[in-house]
Short mmCIF file of C-alpha atoms in Angstrom, two decimals:
data_model
loop_
_atom_site.label_atom_id
_atom_site.label_comp_id
_atom_site.label_asym_id
_atom_site.label_seq_id
_atom_site.Cartn_x
_atom_site.Cartn_y
_atom_site.Cartn_z
CA UNK U 1 222.38 61.90 64.61
CA UNK U 2 219.10 62.76 63.78
CA UNK U 3 217.71 65.63 61.30
CA UNK U 4 217.22 67.85 64.22
CA UNK U 5 220.37 68.17 66.11
CA UNK U 6 222.05 68.06 62.49
CA UNK U 7 219.36 71.41 62.04
CA UNK U 8 220.90 72.86 65.93
CA UNK U 9 224.60 72.57 64.65
CA UNK U 10 223.68 74.13 61.45
CA UNK U 11 222.14 77.07 63.03
CA UNK U 12 225.43 78.06 64.36
CA UNK U 13 227.22 79.04 61.54
CA UNK U 14 230.72 78.62 60.21
CA UNK U 15 232.68 78.93 63.48
CA UNK U 16 230.82 75.34 64.91
CA UNK U 17 231.57 73.74 61.93
CA UNK U 18 232.12 76.87 60.65
CA UNK U 19 207.89 94.18 74.86
CA UNK U 20 208.80 95.34 71.54
CA UNK U 21 206.18 98.61 70.16
CA UNK U 22 202.55 97.68 70.43
CA UNK U 23 199.55 99.62 71.20
CA UNK U 24 198.60 98.91 74.96
CA UNK U 25 195.49 96.91 74.96
CA UNK U 26 192.32 97.69 76.93
CA UNK U 27 190.25 95.90 79.25
CA UNK U 28 187.14 96.99 81.54
CA UNK U 29 187.85 93.69 84.17
CA UNK U 30 185.25 91.78 82.66
CA UNK U 31 185.75 91.69 79.13
CA UNK U 32 189.11 90.73 79.50
CA UNK U 33 192.09 91.31 77.20
CA UNK U 34 190.69 93.34 74.10
CA UNK U 35 192.27 95.72 71.41
CA UNK U 36 194.81 94.16 70.81
CA UNK U 37 196.59 93.84 66.82
CA UNK U 38 196.88 89.59 67.00
CA UNK U 39 192.97 89.06 66.87
CA UNK U 40 190.57 90.69 64.46
CA UNK U 41 187.45 90.50 66.48
CA UNK U 42 187.93 86.27 67.83
CA UNK U 43 190.09 85.04 64.98
CA UNK U 44 193.54 85.12 65.55
CA UNK U 45 195.87 87.48 63.48
CA UNK U 46 198.40 84.48 63.25
CA UNK U 47 201.42 86.52 61.71
CA UNK U 48 201.14 89.72 63.58
CA UNK U 49 201.11 86.99 66.87
CA UNK U 50 204.48 85.35 65.77
CA UNK U 51 206.14 89.21 64.85
CA UNK U 52 205.13 90.33 68.32
CA UNK U 53 205.42 87.10 70.56
CA UNK U 54 209.18 87.00 68.64
CA UNK U 55 210.15 90.89 68.74
CA UNK U 56 209.38 90.33 72.80
CA UNK U 57 211.65 87.54 73.47
CA UNK U 58 214.47 88.78 71.30
CA UNK U 59 214.22 92.51 73.06
CA UNK U 60 213.19 91.03 77.14
CA UNK U 61 217.50 89.16 76.23
CA UNK U 62 216.58 86.33 77.70
CA UNK U 63 213.95 83.09 77.88
CA UNK U 64 213.54 79.30 78.02
CA UNK U 65 211.36 77.35 75.75
CA UNK U 66 210.68 73.65 77.04
CA UNK U 67 208.26 71.43 74.89
CA UNK U 68 207.81 67.87 75.01
CA UNK U 69 206.51 65.67 72.22
CA UNK U 70 204.46 62.20 72.78
CA UNK U 71 204.22 60.04 69.92
CA UNK U 72 202.28 56.99 68.90
CA UNK U 73 202.25 54.12 65.76
CA UNK U 74 199.78 51.47 65.47
CA UNK U 75 202.83 49.31 63.69
CA UNK U 76 204.97 46.86 65.75
CA UNK U 77 208.12 48.95 63.66
CA UNK U 78 208.42 52.16 64.30
CA UNK U 79 207.65 54.17 60.62
CA UNK U 80 210.51 56.09 58.73
CA UNK U 81 209.95 59.42 58.97
CA UNK U 82 209.14 59.47 62.73
CA UNK U 83 209.19 62.05 65.65
CA UNK U 84 210.21 59.90 68.61
CA UNK U 85 208.74 61.09 71.90
CA UNK U 86 211.07 63.75 73.72
CA UNK U 87 211.86 66.41 75.92
CA UNK U 88 213.47 69.24 73.90
CA UNK U 89 213.91 72.87 75.96
CA UNK U 90 216.65 75.92 74.81
CA UNK U 91 217.90 79.01 76.94
CA UNK U 92 218.83 81.79 76.15
CA UNK U 93 220.97 85.13 78.17
CA UNK U 94 221.86 87.52 75.58
CA UNK U 95 223.86 89.87 78.12
CA UNK U 96 226.15 86.85 78.86
CA UNK U 97 226.41 85.35 75.49
CA UNK U 98 225.04 81.89 76.18
CA UNK U 99 222.65 79.65 75.08
CA UNK U 100 221.80 76.11 75.96
CA UNK U 101 219.90 73.16 74.30
CA UNK U 102 218.80 69.70 75.53
CA UNK U 103 217.21 67.09 73.38
CA UNK U 104 216.62 64.00 74.93
CA UNK U 105 214.14 60.54 74.28
CA UNK U 106 211.82 59.51 76.37
CA UNK U 107 210.81 56.69 74.33
CA UNK U 108 213.40 54.40 75.36
CA UNK U 109 214.97 53.11 78.92
CA UNK U 110 218.47 53.64 77.33
CA UNK U 111 219.07 57.36 77.81
CA UNK U 112 219.51 59.38 74.64
CA UNK U 113 220.13 63.08 75.15
CA UNK U 114 221.88 65.66 72.93
CA UNK U 115 223.20 69.07 74.72
CA UNK U 116 224.78 72.06 73.54
CA UNK U 117 225.97 74.75 75.58
CA UNK U 118 227.76 78.35 74.15
CA UNK U 119 229.50 80.47 76.21
CA UNK U 120 230.56 83.22 73.72
CA UNK U 121 232.85 82.14 71.56
CA UNK U 122 233.06 78.17 72.71
CA UNK U 123 231.30 76.13 72.14
CA UNK U 124 230.41 72.29 74.28
CA UNK U 125 229.09 69.21 72.88
CA UNK U 126 228.10 66.29 74.93
CA UNK U 127 226.00 63.22 73.33
CA UNK U 128 224.64 60.65 75.27
CA UNK U 129 222.88 57.40 73.89
CA UNK U 130 222.89 54.56 76.27
CA UNK U 131 225.99 54.38 78.44
CA UNK U 132 228.12 55.61 75.82
CA UNK U 133 229.17 59.15 75.59
CA UNK U 134 230.77 61.88 73.25
CA UNK U 135 232.09 65.10 73.30
CA UNK U 136 233.38 67.83 71.87
CA UNK U 137 234.58 71.56 71.74
CA UNK U 138 234.91 73.93 68.59
CA UNK U 139 234.48 77.55 68.10
CA UNK U 140 231.70 79.74 67.46
CA UNK U 141 231.99 82.77 65.20
CA UNK U 142 229.15 84.69 65.46
CA UNK U 143 228.07 88.34 66.15
CA UNK U 144 225.41 89.55 68.61
CA UNK U 145 222.69 90.26 65.41
CA UNK U 146 223.21 86.49 64.46
CA UNK U 147 222.63 85.34 68.51
CA UNK U 148 219.58 87.38 68.61
CA UNK U 149 218.88 85.77 64.94
CA UNK U 150 219.42 81.93 67.03
CA UNK U 151 216.61 83.73 69.20
CA UNK U 152 214.27 84.27 66.99
CA UNK U 153 214.11 81.47 65.35
CA UNK U 154 214.11 79.48 68.44
CA UNK U 155 211.36 81.73 69.92
CA UNK U 156 209.02 80.80 66.84
CA UNK U 157 209.43 77.39 67.45
CA UNK U 158 206.03 76.03 66.62
CA UNK U 159 204.17 79.60 67.14
CA UNK U 160 205.14 80.12 63.43
CA UNK U 161 203.12 77.23 62.76
CA UNK U 162 199.75 78.60 64.04
CA UNK U 163 198.37 80.14 61.01
CA UNK U 164 197.39 76.31 59.71
CA UNK U 165 195.16 76.07 62.81
CA UNK U 166 191.60 77.68 62.89
CA UNK U 167 191.95 79.52 66.17
CA UNK U 168 189.38 81.30 67.81
CA UNK U 169 188.87 83.27 71.18
CA UNK U 170 187.72 80.68 74.13
CA UNK U 171 188.52 82.87 77.11
CA UNK U 172 189.53 86.54 77.21
CA UNK U 173 189.65 86.20 81.04
CA UNK U 174 191.69 83.68 81.40
CA UNK U 175 194.90 83.39 83.28
CA UNK U 176 198.28 81.10 82.35
CA UNK U 177 201.19 81.29 85.26
CA UNK U 178 199.33 83.64 87.44
CA UNK U 179 199.18 86.31 84.59
CA UNK U 180 196.18 87.30 82.65
CA UNK U 181 195.95 85.91 79.28
CA UNK U 182 193.63 84.96 76.11
CA UNK U 183 192.35 81.64 75.70
CA UNK U 184 192.32 80.23 72.03
CA UNK U 185 191.41 76.84 71.06
CA UNK U 186 191.27 74.82 67.82
CA UNK U 187 189.46 72.19 65.93
CA UNK U 188 190.87 71.80 62.52
CA UNK U 189 194.36 72.07 60.80
CA UNK U 190 194.94 72.42 57.24
CA UNK U 191 198.38 73.49 57.47
CA UNK U 192 201.42 71.20 56.65
CA UNK U 193 202.60 68.08 58.57
CA UNK U 194 205.12 65.44 58.48
CA UNK U 195 203.86 63.64 61.21
CA UNK U 196 201.22 61.98 60.06
CA UNK U 197 201.42 63.08 56.59
CA UNK U 198 197.20 62.82 56.81
CA UNK U 199 195.44 64.22 59.46
CA UNK U 200 192.36 62.78 60.24
CA UNK U 201 191.41 64.54 63.47
CA UNK U 202 193.16 67.35 65.39
CA UNK U 203 192.50 70.25 68.00
CA UNK U 204 194.82 72.66 70.17
CA UNK U 205 194.72 75.26 72.64
CA UNK U 206 196.93 78.31 72.91
CA UNK U 207 197.55 81.12 75.54
CA UNK U 208 198.41 84.37 74.77
CA UNK U 209 199.67 87.44 76.96
CA UNK U 210 198.17 90.67 75.70
CA UNK U 211 202.23 92.05 74.32
CA UNK U 212 201.45 89.09 71.87
CA UNK U 213 203.50 86.78 74.08
CA UNK U 214 202.30 82.89 73.46
CA UNK U 215 203.11 81.18 77.38
CA UNK U 216 201.37 77.35 76.27
CA UNK U 217 200.34 76.21 73.34
CA UNK U 218 199.44 72.47 73.06
CA UNK U 219 198.17 70.76 70.15
CA UNK U 220 197.58 66.80 69.35
CA UNK U 221 196.63 65.81 65.12
CA UNK U 222 195.40 62.08 64.78
CA UNK U 223 195.73 60.52 61.83
CA UNK U 224 197.64 58.01 59.59
CA UNK U 225 201.25 57.92 58.59
CA UNK U 226 202.71 55.08 56.40
CA UNK U 227 200.12 53.16 56.70
CA UNK U 228 199.50 53.29 60.23
CA UNK U 229 197.68 55.19 62.40
CA UNK U 230 199.47 57.61 64.75
CA UNK U 231 199.42 60.07 67.88
CA UNK U 232 201.29 63.51 68.20
CA UNK U 233 201.08 65.09 71.08
CA UNK U 234 203.09 68.75 71.04
CA UNK U 235 202.87 70.99 73.74
CA UNK U 236 205.37 73.96 74.07
CA UNK U 237 205.67 76.59 76.83
CA UNK U 238 207.73 80.23 77.20
CA UNK U 239 208.68 81.76 80.72
CA UNK U 240 211.37 83.77 82.15
CA UNK U 241 211.37 86.28 79.62
CA UNK U 242 213.51 88.92 80.34
CA UNK U 243 214.76 86.20 83.23
CA UNK U 244 216.18 82.97 82.22
CA UNK U 245 220.12 82.54 83.31
CA UNK U 246 221.95 80.57 81.33
CA UNK U 247 224.04 78.35 83.96
CA UNK U 248 227.18 76.44 82.91
CA UNK U 249 226.57 72.60 82.61
CA UNK U 250 228.67 70.57 85.23
CA UNK U 251 230.09 68.30 81.95
CA UNK U 252 231.68 71.42 80.56
CA UNK U 253 234.43 71.94 83.23
CA UNK U 254 236.28 69.12 81.56
CA UNK U 255 235.72 69.89 78.05
CA UNK U 256 237.59 73.25 79.46
CA UNK U 257 240.52 71.56 81.13
#
């Protein structure tokens, strides 16, 4: 089990082992979104944005995060530590107390997928590696507040690190998903990365809605890792805010029985 999967389980606590207020933005239809507190002129106020984004998603009560990582290294053997190419999705529904997580490797022909489904006080786990499938069912002990804290933590995935970029406004009249948004771009990264260890060049594009919700974030790092040239592309999108329904996976029926 990799470190990401351990983090997912540890975040559930003892039981499993154990738009928020902001001033209304203004715009004249031509200049687009203006007068938002997460911008200082054309520069991003990263900490303010992260707070507004997380508050909006948690207060909405539901959302979906979908992320992909595409990674390449020059050598024949994978360096260690490494971030494998993968898909990751997380869905939350606070009204029903449901949560679903899926992490699936996309760099091998054999399926390598980890799933976690929580419904109230019941937690269900399914892990498939090639043709081998293992499942588990456990009790989850956490309050509604702890559930919302888990929502907040997931909402900051990727967004909590945008302060490492030199994000500036590229277009205040952009759209994303049919809604008005500000497009920001960056061409330098000064934050910390585990993979690659040394960043030679980097670029990012982000779309943010007026309330401070990060609709999409595309990031690319070119550099050197463990002596090998390496490229890491990570894209993520937040969607279904206030409208996401967490359905029970088919494989849960067998565990309930």
